[in-house]
Coordinates of C-alpha atoms in Angstrom, one line a residue:
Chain A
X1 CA -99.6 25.0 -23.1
X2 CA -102.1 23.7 -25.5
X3 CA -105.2 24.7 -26.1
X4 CA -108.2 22.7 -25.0
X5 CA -111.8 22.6 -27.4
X6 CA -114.3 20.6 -24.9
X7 CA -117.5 19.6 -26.0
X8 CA -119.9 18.6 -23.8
X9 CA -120.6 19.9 -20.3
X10 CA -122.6 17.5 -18.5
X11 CA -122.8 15.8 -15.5
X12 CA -119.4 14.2 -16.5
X13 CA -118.1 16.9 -18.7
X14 CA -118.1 19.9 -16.6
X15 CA -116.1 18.7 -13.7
X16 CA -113.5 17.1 -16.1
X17 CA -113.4 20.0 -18.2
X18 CA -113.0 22.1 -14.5
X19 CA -109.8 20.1 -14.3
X20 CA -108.3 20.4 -17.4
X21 CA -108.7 24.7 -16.4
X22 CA -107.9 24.2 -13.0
X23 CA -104.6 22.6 -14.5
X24 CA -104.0 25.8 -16.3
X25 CA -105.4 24.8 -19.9
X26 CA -106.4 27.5 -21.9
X27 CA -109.9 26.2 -22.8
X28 CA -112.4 26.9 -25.3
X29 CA -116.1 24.9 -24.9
X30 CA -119.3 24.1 -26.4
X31 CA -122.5 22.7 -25.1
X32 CA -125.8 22.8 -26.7
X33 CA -128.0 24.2 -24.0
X34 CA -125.8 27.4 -24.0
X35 CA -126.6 27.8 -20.7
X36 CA -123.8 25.3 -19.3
X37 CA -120.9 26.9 -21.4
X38 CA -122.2 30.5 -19.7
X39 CA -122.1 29.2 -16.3
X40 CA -118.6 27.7 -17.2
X41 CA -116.8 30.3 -18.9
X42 CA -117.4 32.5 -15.8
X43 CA -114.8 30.6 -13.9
X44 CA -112.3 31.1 -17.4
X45 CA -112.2 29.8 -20.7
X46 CA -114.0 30.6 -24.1
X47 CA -117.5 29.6 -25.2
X48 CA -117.6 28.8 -28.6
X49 CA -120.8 28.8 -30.9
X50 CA -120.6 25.5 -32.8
X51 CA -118.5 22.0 -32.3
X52 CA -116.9 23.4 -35.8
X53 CA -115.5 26.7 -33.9
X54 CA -114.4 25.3 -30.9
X55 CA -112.1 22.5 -33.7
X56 CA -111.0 25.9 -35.6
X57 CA -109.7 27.4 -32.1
X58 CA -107.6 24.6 -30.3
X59 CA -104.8 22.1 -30.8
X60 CA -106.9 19.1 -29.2
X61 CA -110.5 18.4 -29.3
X62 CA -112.0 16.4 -26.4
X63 CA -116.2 15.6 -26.7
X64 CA -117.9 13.9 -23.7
X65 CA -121.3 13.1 -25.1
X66 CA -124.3 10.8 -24.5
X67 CA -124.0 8.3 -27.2
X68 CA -123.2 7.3 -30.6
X69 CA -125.7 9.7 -32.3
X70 CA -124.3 12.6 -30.7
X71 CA -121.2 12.1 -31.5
X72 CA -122.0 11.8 -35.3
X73 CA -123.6 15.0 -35.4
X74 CA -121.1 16.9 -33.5
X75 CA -117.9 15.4 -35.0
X76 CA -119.4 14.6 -38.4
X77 CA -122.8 16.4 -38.9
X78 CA -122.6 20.3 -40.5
X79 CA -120.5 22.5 -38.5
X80 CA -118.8 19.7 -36.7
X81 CA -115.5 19.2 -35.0
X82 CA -114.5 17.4 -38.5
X83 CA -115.0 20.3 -40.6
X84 CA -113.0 22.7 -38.5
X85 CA -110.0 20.4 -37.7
X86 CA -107.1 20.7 -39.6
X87 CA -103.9 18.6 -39.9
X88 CA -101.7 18.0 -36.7
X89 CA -104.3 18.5 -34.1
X90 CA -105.7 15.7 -31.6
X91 CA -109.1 14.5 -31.3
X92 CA -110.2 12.8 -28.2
X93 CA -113.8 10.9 -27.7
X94 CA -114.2 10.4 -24.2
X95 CA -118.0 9.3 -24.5
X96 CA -119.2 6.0 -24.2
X97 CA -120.2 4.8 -28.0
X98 CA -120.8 1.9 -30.0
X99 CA -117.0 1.0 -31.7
X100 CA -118.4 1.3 -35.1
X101 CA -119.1 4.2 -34.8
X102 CA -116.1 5.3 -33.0
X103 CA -113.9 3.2 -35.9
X104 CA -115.9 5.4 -38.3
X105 CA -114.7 8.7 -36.8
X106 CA -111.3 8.0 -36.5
X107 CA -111.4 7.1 -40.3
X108 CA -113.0 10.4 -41.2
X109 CA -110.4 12.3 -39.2
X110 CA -107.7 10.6 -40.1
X111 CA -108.4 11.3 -43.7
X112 CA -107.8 14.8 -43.0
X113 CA -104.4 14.4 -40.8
X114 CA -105.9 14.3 -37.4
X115 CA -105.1 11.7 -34.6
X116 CA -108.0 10.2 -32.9
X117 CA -107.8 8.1 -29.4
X118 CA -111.0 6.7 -28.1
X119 CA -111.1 7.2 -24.5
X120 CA -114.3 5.9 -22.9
X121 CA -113.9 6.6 -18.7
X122 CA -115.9 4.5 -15.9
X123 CA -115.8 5.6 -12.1
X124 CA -119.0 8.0 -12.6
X125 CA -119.5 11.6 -11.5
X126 CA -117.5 11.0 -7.9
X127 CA -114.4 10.1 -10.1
X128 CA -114.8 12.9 -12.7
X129 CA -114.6 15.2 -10.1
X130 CA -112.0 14.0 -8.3
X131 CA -109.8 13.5 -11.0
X132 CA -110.3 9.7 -10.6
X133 CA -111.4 8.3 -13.5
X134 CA -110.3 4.8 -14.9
X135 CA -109.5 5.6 -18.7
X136 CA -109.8 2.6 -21.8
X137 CA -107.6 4.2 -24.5
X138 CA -107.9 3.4 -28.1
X139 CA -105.9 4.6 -30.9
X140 CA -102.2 4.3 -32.2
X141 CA -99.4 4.3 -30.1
X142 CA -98.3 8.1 -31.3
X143 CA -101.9 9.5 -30.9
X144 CA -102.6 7.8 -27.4
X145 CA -99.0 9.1 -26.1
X146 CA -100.0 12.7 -27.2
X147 CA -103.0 12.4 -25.6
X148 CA -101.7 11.0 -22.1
X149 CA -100.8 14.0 -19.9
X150 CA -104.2 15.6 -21.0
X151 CA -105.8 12.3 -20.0
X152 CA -104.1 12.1 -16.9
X153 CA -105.5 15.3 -15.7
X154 CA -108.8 13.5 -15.7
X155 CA -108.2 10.1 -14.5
X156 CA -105.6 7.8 -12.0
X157 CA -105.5 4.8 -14.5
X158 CA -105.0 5.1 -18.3
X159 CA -104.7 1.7 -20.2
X160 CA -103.5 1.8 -23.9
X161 CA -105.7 -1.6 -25.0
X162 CA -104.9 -1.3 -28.8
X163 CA -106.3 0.1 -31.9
X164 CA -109.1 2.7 -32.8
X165 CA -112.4 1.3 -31.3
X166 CA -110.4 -0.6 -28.7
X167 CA -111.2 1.3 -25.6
X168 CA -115.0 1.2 -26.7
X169 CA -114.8 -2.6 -26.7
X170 CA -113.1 -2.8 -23.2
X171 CA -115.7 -0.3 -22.0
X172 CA -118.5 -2.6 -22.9
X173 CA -116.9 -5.3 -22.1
X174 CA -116.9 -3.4 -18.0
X175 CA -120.5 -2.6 -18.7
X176 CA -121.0 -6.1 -19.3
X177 CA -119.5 -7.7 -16.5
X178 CA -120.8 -4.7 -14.3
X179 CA -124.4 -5.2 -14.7
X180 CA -124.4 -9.3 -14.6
X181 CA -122.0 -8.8 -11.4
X182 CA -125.4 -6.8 -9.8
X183 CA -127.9 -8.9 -11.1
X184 CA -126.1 -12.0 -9.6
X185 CA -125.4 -10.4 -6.2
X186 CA -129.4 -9.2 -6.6
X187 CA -130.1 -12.8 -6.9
X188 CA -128.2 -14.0 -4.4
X189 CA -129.2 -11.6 -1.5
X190 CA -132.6 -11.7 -2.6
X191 CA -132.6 -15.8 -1.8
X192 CA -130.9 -15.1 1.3
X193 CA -133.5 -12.8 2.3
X194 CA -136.8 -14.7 1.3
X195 CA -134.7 -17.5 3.4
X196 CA -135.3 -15.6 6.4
X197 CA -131.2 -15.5 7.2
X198 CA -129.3 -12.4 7.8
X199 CA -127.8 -10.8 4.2
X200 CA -125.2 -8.8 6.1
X201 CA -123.8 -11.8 7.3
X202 CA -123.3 -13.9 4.0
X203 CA -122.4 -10.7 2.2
X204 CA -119.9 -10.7 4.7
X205 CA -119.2 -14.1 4.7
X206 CA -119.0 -14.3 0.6
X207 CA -116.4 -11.2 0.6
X208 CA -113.8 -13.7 2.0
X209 CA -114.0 -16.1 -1.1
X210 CA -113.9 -17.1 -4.3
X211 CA -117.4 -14.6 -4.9
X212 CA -115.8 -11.2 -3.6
X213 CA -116.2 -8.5 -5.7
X214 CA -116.3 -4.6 -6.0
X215 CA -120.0 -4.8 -6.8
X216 CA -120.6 -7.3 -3.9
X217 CA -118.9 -4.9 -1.5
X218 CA -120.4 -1.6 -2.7
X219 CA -123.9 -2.3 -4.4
X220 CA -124.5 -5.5 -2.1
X221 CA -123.9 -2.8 0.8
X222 CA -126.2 -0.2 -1.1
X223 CA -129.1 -2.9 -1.8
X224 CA -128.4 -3.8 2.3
X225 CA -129.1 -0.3 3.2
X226 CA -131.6 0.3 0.1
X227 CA -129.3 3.7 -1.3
X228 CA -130.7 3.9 -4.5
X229 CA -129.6 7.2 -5.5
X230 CA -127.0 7.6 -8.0
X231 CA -124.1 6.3 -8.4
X232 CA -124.8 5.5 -11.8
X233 CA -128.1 5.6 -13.3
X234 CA -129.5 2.4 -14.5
X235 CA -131.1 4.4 -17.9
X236 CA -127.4 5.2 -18.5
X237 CA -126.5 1.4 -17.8
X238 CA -129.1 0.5 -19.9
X239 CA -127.7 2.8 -23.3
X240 CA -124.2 0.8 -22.6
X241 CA -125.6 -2.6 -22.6
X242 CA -127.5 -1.4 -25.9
X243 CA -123.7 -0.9 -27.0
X244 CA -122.8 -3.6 -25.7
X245 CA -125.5 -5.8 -27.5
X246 CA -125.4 -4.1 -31.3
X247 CA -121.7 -4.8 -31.0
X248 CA -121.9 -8.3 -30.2
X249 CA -124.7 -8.7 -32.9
X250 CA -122.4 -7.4 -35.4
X251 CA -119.0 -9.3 -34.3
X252 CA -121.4 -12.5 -33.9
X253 CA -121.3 -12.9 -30.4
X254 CA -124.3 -14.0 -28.6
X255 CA -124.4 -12.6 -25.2
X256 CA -127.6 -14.8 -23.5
X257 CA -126.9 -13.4 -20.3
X258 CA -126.3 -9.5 -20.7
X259 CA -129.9 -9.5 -23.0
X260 CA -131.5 -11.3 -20.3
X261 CA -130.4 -8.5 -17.8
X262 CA -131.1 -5.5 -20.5
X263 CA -134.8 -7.3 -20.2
X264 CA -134.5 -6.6 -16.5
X265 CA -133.5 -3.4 -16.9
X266 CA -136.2 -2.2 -19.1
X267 CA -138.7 -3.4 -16.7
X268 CA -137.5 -0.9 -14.4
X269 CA -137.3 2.0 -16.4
X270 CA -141.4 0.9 -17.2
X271 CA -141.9 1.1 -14.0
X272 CA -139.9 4.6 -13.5
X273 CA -136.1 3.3 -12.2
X274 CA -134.6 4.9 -14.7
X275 CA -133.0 7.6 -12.2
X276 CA -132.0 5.1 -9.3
X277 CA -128.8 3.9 -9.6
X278 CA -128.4 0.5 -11.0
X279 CA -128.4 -1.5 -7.9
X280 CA -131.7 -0.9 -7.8
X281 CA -131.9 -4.2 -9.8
X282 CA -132.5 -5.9 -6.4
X283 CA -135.7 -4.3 -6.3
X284 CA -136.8 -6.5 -9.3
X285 CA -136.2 -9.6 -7.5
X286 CA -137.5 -8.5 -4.1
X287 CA -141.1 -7.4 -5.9
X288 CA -141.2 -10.4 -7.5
X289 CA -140.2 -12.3 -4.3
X290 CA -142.6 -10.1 -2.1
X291 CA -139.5 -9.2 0.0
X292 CA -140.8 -5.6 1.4
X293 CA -138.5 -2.7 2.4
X294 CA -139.3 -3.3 6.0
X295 CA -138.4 -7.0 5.8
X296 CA -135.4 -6.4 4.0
X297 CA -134.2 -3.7 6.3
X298 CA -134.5 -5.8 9.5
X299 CA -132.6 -8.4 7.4
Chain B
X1 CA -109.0 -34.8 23.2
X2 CA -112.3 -35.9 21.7
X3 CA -112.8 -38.6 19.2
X4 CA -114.4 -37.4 15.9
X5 CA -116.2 -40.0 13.2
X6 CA -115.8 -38.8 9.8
X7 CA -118.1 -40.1 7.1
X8 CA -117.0 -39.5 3.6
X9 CA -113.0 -39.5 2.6
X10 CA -113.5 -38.1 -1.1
X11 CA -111.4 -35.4 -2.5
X12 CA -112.5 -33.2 -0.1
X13 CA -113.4 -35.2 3.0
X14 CA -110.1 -37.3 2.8
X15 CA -107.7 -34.0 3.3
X16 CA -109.8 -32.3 5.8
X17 CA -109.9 -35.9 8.2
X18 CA -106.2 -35.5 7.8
X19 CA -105.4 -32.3 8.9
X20 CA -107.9 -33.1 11.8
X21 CA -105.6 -36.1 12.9
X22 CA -102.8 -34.4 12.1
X23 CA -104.3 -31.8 15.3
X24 CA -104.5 -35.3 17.4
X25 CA -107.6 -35.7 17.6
X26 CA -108.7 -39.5 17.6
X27 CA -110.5 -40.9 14.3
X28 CA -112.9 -43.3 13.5
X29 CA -113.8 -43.2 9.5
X30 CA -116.4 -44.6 7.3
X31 CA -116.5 -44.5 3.7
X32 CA -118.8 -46.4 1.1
X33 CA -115.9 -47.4 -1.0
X34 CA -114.0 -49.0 1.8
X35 CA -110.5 -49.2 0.0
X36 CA -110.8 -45.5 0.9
X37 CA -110.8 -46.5 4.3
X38 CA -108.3 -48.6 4.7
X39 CA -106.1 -46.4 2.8
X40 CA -106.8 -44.0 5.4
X41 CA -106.2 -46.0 8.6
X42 CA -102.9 -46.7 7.6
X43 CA -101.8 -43.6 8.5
X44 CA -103.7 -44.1 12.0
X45 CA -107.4 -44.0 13.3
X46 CA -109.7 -46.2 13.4
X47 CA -112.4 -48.0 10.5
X48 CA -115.8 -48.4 11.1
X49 CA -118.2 -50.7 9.3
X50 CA -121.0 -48.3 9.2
X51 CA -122.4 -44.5 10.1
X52 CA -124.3 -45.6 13.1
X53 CA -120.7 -47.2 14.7
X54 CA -119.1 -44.2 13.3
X55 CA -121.5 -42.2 15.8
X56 CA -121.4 -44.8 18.7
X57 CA -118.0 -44.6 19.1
X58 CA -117.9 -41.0 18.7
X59 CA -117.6 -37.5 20.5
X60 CA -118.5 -35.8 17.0
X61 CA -119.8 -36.5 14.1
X62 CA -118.6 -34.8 10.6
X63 CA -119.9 -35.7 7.1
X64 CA -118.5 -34.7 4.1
X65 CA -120.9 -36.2 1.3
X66 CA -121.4 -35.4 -2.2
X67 CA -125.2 -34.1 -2.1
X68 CA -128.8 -34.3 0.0
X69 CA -129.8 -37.8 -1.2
X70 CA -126.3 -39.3 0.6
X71 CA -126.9 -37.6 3.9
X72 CA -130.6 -38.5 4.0
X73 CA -129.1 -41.9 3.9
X74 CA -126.5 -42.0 5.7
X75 CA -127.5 -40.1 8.2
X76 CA -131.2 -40.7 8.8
X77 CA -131.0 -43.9 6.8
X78 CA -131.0 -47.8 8.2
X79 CA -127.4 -48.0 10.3
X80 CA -127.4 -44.5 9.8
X81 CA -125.2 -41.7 12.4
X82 CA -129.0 -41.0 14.2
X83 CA -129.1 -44.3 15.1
X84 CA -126.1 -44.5 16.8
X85 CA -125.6 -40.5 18.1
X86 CA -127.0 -40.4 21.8
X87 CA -127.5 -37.0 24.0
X88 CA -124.8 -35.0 24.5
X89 CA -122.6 -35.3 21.1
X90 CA -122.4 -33.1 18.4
X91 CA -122.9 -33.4 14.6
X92 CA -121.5 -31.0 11.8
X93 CA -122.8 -31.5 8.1
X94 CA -119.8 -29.9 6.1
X95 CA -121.8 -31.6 2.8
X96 CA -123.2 -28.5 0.1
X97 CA -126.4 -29.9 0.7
X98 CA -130.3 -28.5 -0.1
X99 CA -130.8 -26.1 3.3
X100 CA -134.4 -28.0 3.6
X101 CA -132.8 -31.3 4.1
X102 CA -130.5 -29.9 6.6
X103 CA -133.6 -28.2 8.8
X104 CA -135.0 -31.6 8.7
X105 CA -131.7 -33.7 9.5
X106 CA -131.2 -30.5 12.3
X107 CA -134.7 -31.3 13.5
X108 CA -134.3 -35.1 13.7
X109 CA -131.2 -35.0 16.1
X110 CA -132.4 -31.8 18.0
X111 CA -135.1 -34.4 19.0
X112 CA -132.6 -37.3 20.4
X113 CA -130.9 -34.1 22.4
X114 CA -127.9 -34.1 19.8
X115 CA -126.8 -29.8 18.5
X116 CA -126.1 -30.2 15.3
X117 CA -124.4 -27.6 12.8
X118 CA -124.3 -27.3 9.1
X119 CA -120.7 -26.1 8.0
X120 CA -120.2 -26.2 3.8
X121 CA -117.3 -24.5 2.7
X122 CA -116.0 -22.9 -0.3
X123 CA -111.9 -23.0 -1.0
X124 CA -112.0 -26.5 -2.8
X125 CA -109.4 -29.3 -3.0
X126 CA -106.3 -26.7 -2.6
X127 CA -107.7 -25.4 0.3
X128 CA -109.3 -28.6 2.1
X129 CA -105.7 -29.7 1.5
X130 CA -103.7 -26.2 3.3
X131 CA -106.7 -26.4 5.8
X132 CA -107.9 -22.8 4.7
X133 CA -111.5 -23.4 4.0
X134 CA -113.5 -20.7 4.1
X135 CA -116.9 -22.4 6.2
X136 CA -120.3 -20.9 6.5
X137 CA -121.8 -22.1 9.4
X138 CA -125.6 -22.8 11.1
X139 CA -127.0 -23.6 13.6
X140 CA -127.4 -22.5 17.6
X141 CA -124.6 -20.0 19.4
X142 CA -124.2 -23.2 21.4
X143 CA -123.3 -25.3 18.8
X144 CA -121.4 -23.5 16.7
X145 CA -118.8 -22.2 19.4
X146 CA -118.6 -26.1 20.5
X147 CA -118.1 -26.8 17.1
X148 CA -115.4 -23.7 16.2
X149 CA -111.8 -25.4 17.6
X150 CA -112.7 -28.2 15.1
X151 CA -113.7 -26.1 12.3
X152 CA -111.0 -24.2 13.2
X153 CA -108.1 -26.6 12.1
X154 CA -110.2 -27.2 8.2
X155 CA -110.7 -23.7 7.8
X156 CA -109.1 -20.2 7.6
X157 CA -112.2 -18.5 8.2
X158 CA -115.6 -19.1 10.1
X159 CA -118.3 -17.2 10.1
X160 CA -121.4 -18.1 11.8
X161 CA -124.5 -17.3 9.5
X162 CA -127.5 -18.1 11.3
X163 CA -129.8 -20.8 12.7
X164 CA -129.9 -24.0 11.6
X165 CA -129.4 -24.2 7.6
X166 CA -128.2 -20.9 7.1
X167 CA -125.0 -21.9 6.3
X168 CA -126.3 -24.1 3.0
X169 CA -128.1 -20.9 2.5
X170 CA -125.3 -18.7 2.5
X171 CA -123.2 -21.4 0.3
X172 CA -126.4 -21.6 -2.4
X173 CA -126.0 -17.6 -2.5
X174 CA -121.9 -18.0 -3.2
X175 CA -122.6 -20.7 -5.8
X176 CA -125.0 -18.3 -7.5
X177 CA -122.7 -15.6 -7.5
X178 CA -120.0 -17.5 -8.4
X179 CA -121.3 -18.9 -11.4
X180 CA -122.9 -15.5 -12.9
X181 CA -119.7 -13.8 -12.5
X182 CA -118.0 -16.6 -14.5
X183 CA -120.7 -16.2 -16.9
X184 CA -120.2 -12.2 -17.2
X185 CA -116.8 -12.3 -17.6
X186 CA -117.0 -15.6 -20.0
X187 CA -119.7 -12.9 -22.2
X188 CA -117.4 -10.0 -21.8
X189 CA -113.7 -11.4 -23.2
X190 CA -115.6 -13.4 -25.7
X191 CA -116.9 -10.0 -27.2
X192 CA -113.6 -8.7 -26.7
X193 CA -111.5 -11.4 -28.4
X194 CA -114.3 -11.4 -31.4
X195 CA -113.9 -7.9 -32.0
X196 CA -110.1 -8.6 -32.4
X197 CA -108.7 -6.5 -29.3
X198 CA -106.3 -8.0 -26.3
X199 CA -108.4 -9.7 -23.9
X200 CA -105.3 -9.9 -21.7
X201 CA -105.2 -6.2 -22.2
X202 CA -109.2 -5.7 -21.1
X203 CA -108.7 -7.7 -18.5
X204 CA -106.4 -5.6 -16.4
X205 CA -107.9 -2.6 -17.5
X206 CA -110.9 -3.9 -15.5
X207 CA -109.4 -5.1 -12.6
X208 CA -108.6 -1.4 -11.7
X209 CA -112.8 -0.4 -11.7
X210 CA -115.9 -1.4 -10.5
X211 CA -115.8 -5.2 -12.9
X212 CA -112.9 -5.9 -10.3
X213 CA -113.8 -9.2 -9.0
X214 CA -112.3 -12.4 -8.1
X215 CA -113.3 -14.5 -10.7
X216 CA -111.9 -11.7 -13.4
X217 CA -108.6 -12.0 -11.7
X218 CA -108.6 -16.2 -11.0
X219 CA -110.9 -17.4 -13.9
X220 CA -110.3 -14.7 -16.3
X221 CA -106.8 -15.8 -16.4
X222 CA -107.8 -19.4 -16.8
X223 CA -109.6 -18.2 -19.6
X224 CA -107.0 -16.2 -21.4
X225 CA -104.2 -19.0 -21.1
X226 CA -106.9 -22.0 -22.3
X227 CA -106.5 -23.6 -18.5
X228 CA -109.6 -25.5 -17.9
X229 CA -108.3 -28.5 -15.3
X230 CA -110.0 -28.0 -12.2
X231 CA -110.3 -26.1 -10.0
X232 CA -113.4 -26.8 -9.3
X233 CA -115.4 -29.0 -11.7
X234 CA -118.3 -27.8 -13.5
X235 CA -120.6 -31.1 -12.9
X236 CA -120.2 -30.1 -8.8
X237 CA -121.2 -26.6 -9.5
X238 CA -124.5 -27.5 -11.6
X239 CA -125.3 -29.7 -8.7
X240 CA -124.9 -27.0 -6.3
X241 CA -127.0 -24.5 -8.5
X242 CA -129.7 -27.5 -8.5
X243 CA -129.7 -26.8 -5.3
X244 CA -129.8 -23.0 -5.0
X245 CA -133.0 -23.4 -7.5
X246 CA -134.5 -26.0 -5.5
X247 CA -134.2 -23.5 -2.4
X248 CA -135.8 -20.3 -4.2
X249 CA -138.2 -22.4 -6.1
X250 CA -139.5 -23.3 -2.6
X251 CA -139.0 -19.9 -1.2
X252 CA -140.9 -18.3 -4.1
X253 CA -138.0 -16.1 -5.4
X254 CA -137.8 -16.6 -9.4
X255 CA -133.5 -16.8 -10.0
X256 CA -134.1 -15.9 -13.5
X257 CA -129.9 -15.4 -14.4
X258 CA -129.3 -18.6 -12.5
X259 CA -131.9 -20.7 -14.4
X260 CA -130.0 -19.6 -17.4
X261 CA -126.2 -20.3 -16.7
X262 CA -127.8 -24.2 -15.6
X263 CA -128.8 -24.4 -18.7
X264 CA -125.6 -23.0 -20.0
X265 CA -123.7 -25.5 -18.0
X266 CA -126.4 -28.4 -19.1
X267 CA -125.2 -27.5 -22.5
X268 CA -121.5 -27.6 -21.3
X269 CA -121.9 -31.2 -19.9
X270 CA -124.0 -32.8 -22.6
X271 CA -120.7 -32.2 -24.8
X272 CA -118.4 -33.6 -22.1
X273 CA -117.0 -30.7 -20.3
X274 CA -118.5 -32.2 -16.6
X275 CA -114.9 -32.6 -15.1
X276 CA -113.8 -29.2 -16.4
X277 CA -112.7 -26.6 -14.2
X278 CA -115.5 -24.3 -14.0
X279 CA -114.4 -21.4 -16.1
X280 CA -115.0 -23.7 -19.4
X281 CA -118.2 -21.6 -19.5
X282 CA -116.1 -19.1 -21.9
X283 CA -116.0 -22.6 -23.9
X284 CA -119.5 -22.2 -24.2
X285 CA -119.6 -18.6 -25.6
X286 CA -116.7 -19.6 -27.8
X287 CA -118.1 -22.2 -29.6
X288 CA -120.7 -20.6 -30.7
X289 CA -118.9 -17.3 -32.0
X290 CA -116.5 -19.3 -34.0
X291 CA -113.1 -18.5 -31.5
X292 CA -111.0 -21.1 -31.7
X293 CA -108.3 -22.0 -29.5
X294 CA -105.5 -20.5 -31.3
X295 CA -107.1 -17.0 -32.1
X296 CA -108.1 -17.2 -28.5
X297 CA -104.3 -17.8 -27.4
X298 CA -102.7 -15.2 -29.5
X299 CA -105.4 -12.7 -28.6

């Protein structure tokens, strides 16, 4: 069995990297507020001291980090996964980044002999745990095979999409759709609402048609039943649509609609959303509209 | 069996009169452009030379017209179905109309002892056509169980919203949500296709997650194989968004995301894309990132 380096050990990270151990990986891990990689290697496993220690110790890197800038200081920055890699080993990115910079790492490590696969993951903490994930894969057809058993210790659905960068673009690209899906179900019920009719019922109603969808059914129910915590956290939602945005910028693409919701966004984290989960978009609409919890709940 | 007047035999209207004499119930038709009429008796019912006959010789009334202005007239108009309804009979408004015109028209007849129900549906031609409309209905208990058995034979699925209006108001919320999904997705493969990875490819991948919607799986694919017949055309959704904004501008609920995609669409229609299907909002994004047809195609 290989061994595992795992970088990483957040919220997402810990329980995947639980998996990949309780799968019986031999598993060596880093995480910058030691603290973490303690608390896990008491269940197994070997804490390393630097990103470049845990590369020197195993056959396949995996890092699950906040965003781009992490991942260039861990992977490329001085004692990085890139300094201690050598030739025939695996590295696997499973943090959400900008593709640039994820095109930018696989060219690094490729110079010295090392596959790469971009492996961005949505389905949140519930799915991590459970072994649930949904996995965007990107990376050649070799490196993304290699990496597939590993992956599907993590996650039910692993999609090849294409080359290095690829599964960053399809994870924008559900980031994306994700948060215009709630902001048009947040307009939606919010009219309903001010309208004096019942929401349940048209949410109900609209899950038979043409405007059914996963976030009608789950964050329509959540903005019913005002559940605002997590779930996903809009400030997290908020760093992918920044993705999202500096991608399109750079390919040329201009994206009215997902700016206009970003704009949304950061008026909630001004007014301290940041840690609700990103349904709480409705909550724009209904202080604007003057629809009160009360009102809203009797809806 | 009771007789039913049916005012308005357009693409819609004409399908859904024939699957109701097709039940055997007993017509009598009007339409403006009275070849449509004649057309239609030839297959058996009755022609009437204006709304208020319609109404006189009529258990219940249905209209299927193309927006508020034509149901103001013909049905609260000179020779209009209020002049020639009487206590007792029943009126259903299956028109997408603004849900403040329908309070009024529901008012109007409530007054002269006449229920009244507003009934728009969502399914388009195809489904006017297979009688599996999906209808959103308004109006009392009363009236809408009366109205059900009729209902029953255009639709597949009824669901009574609320009082009177309620059903426009549930239809404005579907039209809202329907177009900002087609917007998200129309942002999202447009980024993907620009940053030269399979949108085909994407799009599955998200149809297994949270993005999973409808529109992903039925417009996305129009979008991918350059299908943009309707469907359902884009001039009849920007009307029905007209609407929507109408309704919240009155309710006081700013529908900042639907504001936008009507001005996407105005865009859309000012360069001749009215009688496209709806999902020739990717068009939109297309154009102005430079993605032609054939990089689209092969994508």
């Amino acid at each position: 069995m290989e061994t595992i380096g795992f970088i990483g050990l957040g919220i997402m990270g810990q329980p995947m990297a639980e998996n990949l151990r309780e799968a019986d990986y031999e598993l060596v891990v880093y995480n910058r507020t030691e603290e973490k990689a303690d608390q896990f290697v008491e269940g197994g496993g070997e804490k390393a001291s630097s990103p470049r220690e845990v590369a020197e110790k195993s056959d396949v890197v995996i890092t699950m980090l906040p965003d781009s800038p992490q991942v260039e200081e861990l992977v490329l920055g001085e004692d990085g996964v890139a300094e201690g890699v050598s030739e025939g080993k695996l590295y696997i990115d499973m943090s959400s980044i900008a593709p640039a910079t994820s095109r930018r790492v696989h060219e690094v490590l490729e110079e010295k002999g090392v596959e790469a696969v971009d492996a961005p993951v949505s389905g949140g903490q519930p799915a991590a745990e459970s072994g649930d994930l949904a996995i965007m894969a990107g990376g050649s057809e070799d490196a993304v095979e290699r990496a597939r058993p590993i992956l599907d210790v993590m996650g039910k659905a692993v999609t090849h999409i294409g080359p290095p960068g690829a599964g960053q673009v399809a994870k924008a690209a559900n980031q994306v759709v994700v948060a215009l899906t709630i902001q048009a179900v947040a307009e939606a019920l919010t009219l309903v609402r001010k309208s004096g009719v019942d929401a349940a019922k048209v949410r109900e109603a609209l899950l038979g048609g043409l405007a059914q969808s996963k976030i009608l059914e789950m964050h329509g129910e959540r903005m019913l039943e005002r559940e605002f915590d997590p779930g996903f956290k809009l400030s997290l939602h908020r760093k992918d649509l920044a993705i999202a945005l500096q991608a399109a910028r750079e390919e040329g693409v201009p994206l009215l609609a997902t700016a206009q919701v970003a704009e949304v966004m950061n008026a909630l984290l001004a007014s301290g959303h940041g840690d609700d989960d990103h349904a709480v978009i409705a909550r724009f609409y209904e202080e604007l509209a003057g629809v009160s919890d009360a009102e809203s709940a009797t809806s």
